[in-house]
Backbone as numpy.savetxt, mean C-alpha at the origin, in Angstrom:
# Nx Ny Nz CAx CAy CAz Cx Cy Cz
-10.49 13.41 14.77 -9.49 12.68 14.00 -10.17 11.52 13.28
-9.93 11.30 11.99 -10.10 10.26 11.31 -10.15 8.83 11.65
-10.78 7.41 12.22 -10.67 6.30 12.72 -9.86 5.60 11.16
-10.28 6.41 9.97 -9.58 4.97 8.98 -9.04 5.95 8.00
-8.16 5.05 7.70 -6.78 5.91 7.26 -6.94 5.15 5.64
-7.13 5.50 4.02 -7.17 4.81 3.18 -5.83 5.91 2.47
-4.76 5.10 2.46 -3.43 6.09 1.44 -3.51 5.05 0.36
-3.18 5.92 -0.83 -2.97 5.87 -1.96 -1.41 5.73 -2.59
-0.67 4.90 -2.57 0.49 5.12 -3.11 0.77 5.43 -4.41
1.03 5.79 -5.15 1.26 5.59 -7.43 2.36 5.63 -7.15
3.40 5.84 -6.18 5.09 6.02 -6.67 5.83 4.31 -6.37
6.82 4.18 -6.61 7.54 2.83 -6.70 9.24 3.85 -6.79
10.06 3.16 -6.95 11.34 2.77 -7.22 11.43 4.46 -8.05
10.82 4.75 -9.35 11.01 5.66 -9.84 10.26 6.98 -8.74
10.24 7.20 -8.11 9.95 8.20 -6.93 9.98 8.13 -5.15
11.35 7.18 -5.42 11.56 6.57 -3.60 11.28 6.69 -2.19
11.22 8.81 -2.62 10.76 9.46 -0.76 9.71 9.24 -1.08
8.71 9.65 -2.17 7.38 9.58 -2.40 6.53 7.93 -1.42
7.13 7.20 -2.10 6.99 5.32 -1.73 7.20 5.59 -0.64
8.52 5.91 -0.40 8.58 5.29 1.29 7.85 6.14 2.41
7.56 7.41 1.67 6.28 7.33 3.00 5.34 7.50 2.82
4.68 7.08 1.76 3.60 6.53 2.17 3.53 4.72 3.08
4.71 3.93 2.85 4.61 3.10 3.73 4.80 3.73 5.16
5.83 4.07 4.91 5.93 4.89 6.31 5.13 5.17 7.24
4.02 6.07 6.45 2.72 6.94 7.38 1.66 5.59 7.53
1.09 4.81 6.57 0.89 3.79 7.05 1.14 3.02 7.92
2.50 2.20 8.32 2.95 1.79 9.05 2.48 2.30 10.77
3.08 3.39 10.31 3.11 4.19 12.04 1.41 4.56 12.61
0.90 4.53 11.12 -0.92 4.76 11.57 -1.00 3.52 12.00
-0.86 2.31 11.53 -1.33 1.50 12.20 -0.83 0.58 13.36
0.47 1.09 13.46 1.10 0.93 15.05 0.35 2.07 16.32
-0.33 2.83 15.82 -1.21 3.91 16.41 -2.35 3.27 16.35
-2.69 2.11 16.04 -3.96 2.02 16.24 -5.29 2.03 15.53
-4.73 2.98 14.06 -5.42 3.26 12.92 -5.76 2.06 11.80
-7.13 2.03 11.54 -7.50 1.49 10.67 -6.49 1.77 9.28
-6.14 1.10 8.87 -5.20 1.54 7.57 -5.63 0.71 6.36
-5.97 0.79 5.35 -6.10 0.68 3.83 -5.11 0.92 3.12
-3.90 0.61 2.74 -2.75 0.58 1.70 -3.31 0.63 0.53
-3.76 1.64 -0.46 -3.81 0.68 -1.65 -2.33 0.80 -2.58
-1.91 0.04 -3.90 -0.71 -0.12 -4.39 -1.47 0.18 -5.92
-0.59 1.35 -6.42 -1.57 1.40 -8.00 0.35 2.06 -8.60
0.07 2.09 -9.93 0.98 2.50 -10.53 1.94 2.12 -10.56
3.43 2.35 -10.31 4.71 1.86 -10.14 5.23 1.03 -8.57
4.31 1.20 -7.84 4.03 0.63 -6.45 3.66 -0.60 -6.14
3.03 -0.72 -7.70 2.46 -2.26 -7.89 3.23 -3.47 -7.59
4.75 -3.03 -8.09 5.48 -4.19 -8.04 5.80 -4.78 -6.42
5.50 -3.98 -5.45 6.01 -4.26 -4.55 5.13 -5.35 -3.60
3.91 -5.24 -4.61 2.50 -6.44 -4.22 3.27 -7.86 -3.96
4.42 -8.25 -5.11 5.09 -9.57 -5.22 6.16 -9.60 -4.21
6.15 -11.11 -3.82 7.88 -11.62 -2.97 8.72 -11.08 -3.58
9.57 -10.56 -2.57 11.20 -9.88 -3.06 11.40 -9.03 -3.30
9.92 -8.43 -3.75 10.51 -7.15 -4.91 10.92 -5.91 -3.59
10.01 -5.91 -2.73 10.25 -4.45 -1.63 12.20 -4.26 -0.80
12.10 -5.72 -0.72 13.74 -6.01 -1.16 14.52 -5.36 -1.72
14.66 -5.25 -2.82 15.06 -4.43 -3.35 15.20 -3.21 -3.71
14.04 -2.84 -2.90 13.94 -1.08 -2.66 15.02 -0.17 -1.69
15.53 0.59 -2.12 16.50 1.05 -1.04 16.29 2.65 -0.93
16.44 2.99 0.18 16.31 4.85 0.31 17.07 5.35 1.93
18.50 5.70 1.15 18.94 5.90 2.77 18.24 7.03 3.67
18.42 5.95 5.31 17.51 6.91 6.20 16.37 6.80 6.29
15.58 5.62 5.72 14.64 5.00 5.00 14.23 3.87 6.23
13.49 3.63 6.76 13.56 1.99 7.08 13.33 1.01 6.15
13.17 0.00 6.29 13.37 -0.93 4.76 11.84 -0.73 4.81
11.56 -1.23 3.38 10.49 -1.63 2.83 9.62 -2.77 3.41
9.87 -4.22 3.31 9.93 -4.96 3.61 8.98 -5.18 5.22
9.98 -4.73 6.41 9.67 -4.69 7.47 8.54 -3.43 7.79
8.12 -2.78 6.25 6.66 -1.82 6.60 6.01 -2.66 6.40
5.71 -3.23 5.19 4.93 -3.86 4.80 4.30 -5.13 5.42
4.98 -5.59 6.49 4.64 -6.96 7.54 4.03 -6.14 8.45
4.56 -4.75 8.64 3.74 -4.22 9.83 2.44 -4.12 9.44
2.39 -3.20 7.94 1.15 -3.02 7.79 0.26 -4.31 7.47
0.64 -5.43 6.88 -0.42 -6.40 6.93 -0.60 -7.21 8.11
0.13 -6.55 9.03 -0.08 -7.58 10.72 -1.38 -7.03 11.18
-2.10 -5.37 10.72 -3.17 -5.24 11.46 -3.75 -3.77 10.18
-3.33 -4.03 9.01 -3.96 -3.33 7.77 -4.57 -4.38 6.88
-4.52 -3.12 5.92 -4.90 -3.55 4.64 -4.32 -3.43 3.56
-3.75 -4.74 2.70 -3.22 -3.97 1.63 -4.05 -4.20 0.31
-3.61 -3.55 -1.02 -4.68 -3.81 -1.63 -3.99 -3.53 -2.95
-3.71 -4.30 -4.32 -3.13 -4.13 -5.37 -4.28 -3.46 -6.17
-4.35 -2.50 -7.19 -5.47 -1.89 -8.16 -5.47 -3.18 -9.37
-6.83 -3.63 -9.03 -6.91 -4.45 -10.56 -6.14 -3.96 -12.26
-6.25 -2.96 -12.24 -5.90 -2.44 -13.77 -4.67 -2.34 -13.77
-3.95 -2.07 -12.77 -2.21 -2.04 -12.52 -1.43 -3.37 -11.99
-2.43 -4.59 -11.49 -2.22 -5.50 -11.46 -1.82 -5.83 -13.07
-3.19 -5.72 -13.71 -3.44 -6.57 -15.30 -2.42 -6.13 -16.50
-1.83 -4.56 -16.12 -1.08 -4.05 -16.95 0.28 -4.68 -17.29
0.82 -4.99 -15.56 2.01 -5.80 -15.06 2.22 -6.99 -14.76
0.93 -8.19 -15.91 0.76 -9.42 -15.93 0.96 -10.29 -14.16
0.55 -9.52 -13.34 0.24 -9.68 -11.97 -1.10 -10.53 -11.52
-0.92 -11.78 -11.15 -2.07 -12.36 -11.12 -2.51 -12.70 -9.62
-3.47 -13.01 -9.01 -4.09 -13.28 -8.04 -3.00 -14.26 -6.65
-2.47 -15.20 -7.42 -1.24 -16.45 -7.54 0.04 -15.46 -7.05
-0.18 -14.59 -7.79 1.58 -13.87 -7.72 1.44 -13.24 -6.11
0.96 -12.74 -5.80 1.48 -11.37 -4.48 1.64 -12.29 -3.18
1.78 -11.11 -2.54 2.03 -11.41 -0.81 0.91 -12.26 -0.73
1.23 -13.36 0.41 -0.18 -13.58 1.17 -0.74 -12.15 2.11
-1.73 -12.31 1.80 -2.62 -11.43 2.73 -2.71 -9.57 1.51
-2.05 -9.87 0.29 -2.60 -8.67 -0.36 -3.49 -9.19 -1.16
-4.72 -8.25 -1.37 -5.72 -8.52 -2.08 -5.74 -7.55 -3.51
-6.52 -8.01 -4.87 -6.51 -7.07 -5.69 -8.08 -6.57 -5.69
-8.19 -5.64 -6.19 -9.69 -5.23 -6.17 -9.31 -3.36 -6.95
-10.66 -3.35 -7.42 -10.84 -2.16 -8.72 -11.08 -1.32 -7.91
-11.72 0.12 -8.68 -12.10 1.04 -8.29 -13.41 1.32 -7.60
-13.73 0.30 -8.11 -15.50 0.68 -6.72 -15.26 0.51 -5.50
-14.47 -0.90 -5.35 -13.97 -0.86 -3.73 -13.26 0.29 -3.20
-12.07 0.82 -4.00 -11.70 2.10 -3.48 -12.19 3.44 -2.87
-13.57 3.40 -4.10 -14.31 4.39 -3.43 -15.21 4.03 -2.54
-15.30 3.13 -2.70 -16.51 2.49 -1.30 -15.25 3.14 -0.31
-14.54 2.65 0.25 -13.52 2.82 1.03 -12.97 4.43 1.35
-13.21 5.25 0.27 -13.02 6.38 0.73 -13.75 7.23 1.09
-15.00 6.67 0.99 -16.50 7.34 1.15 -17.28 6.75 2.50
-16.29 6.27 2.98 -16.41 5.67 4.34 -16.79 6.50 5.57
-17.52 6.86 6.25 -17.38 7.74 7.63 -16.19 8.16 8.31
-15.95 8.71 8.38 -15.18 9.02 9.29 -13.48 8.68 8.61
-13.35 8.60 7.19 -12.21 8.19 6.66 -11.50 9.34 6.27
-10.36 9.41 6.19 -9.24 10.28 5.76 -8.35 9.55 4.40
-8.33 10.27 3.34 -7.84 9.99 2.42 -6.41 10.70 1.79
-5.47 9.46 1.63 -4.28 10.50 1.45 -3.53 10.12 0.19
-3.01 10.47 -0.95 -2.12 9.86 -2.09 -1.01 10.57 -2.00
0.12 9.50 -2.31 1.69 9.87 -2.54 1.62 9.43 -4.12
C-alpha cells in the first residue's frame, strides 16, 4: 500500500460529487494515518479562501469545511500557482496553513516513493 497519498482535485461547485470526494478520500486517508497532499487546481481553487467551502453544498455530503480542517490538522494542502494567478488569488488571500506552489513541486511530489496518485 502506498505511505503518501497526493489527490488532485480540478472539480469545484460546477462538478460537486466529483469535489466532494476527493475531499472526502483525503480526509479519511488521513484520519487513517496517510500522508495526504491535497492539491486545489481548476474550479477547486476557490475553496483555498475563507468562506468559500461554506458555501458548498451536496446532500449526503459531509460539509466541506469540516474536511478541510481535517485535512490540514495532519495534511497538506496546496493551491496550483497558475489557478491561483488566473483567480487574482494571492498568497494574503487563503486558509492559514494552504500553501501555493507550481508544477515542479507537484511532480516532485508525485514521483515520490512509494506515492499513489489520484485526480477527481
Amino acid at each position: 500500500m502506498a505511505k503518501k497519498l497526493l489527490i488532485k482535485v480540478t472539480a469545484g461547485s460546477d462538478a460537486p460529487e466529483r469535489c466532494s470526494q476527493a475531499f472526502t478520500v483525503a480526509a479519511v486517508a488521513v484520519a487513517s494515518g496517510v500522508d495526504v497532499s491535497l492539491w486545489l487546481t481548476g474550479e477547486s481553487a476557490w475553496f483555498a479562501l475563507p468562506g468559500r467551502a461554506a458555501e458548498f453544498e451536496l446532500p449526503h455530503a459531509a460539509p466541506l469545511p469540516g474536511l478541510i480542517d481535517s485535512i490540514l490538522a495532519a495534511g497538506r494542502i496546496t493551491l496550483c500557482t497558475q489557478c491561483a494567478a488566473r483567480r487574482d488569488i494571492a498568497e494574503n488571500d487563503v486558509l492559514e496553513g494552504v500553501r501555493i506552489a507550481g508544477a515542479q513541486v507537484f511532480v516532485q511530489e508525485a514521483m515520490a516513493d512509494e506515492t499513489q496518485a489520484l485526480v477527481y
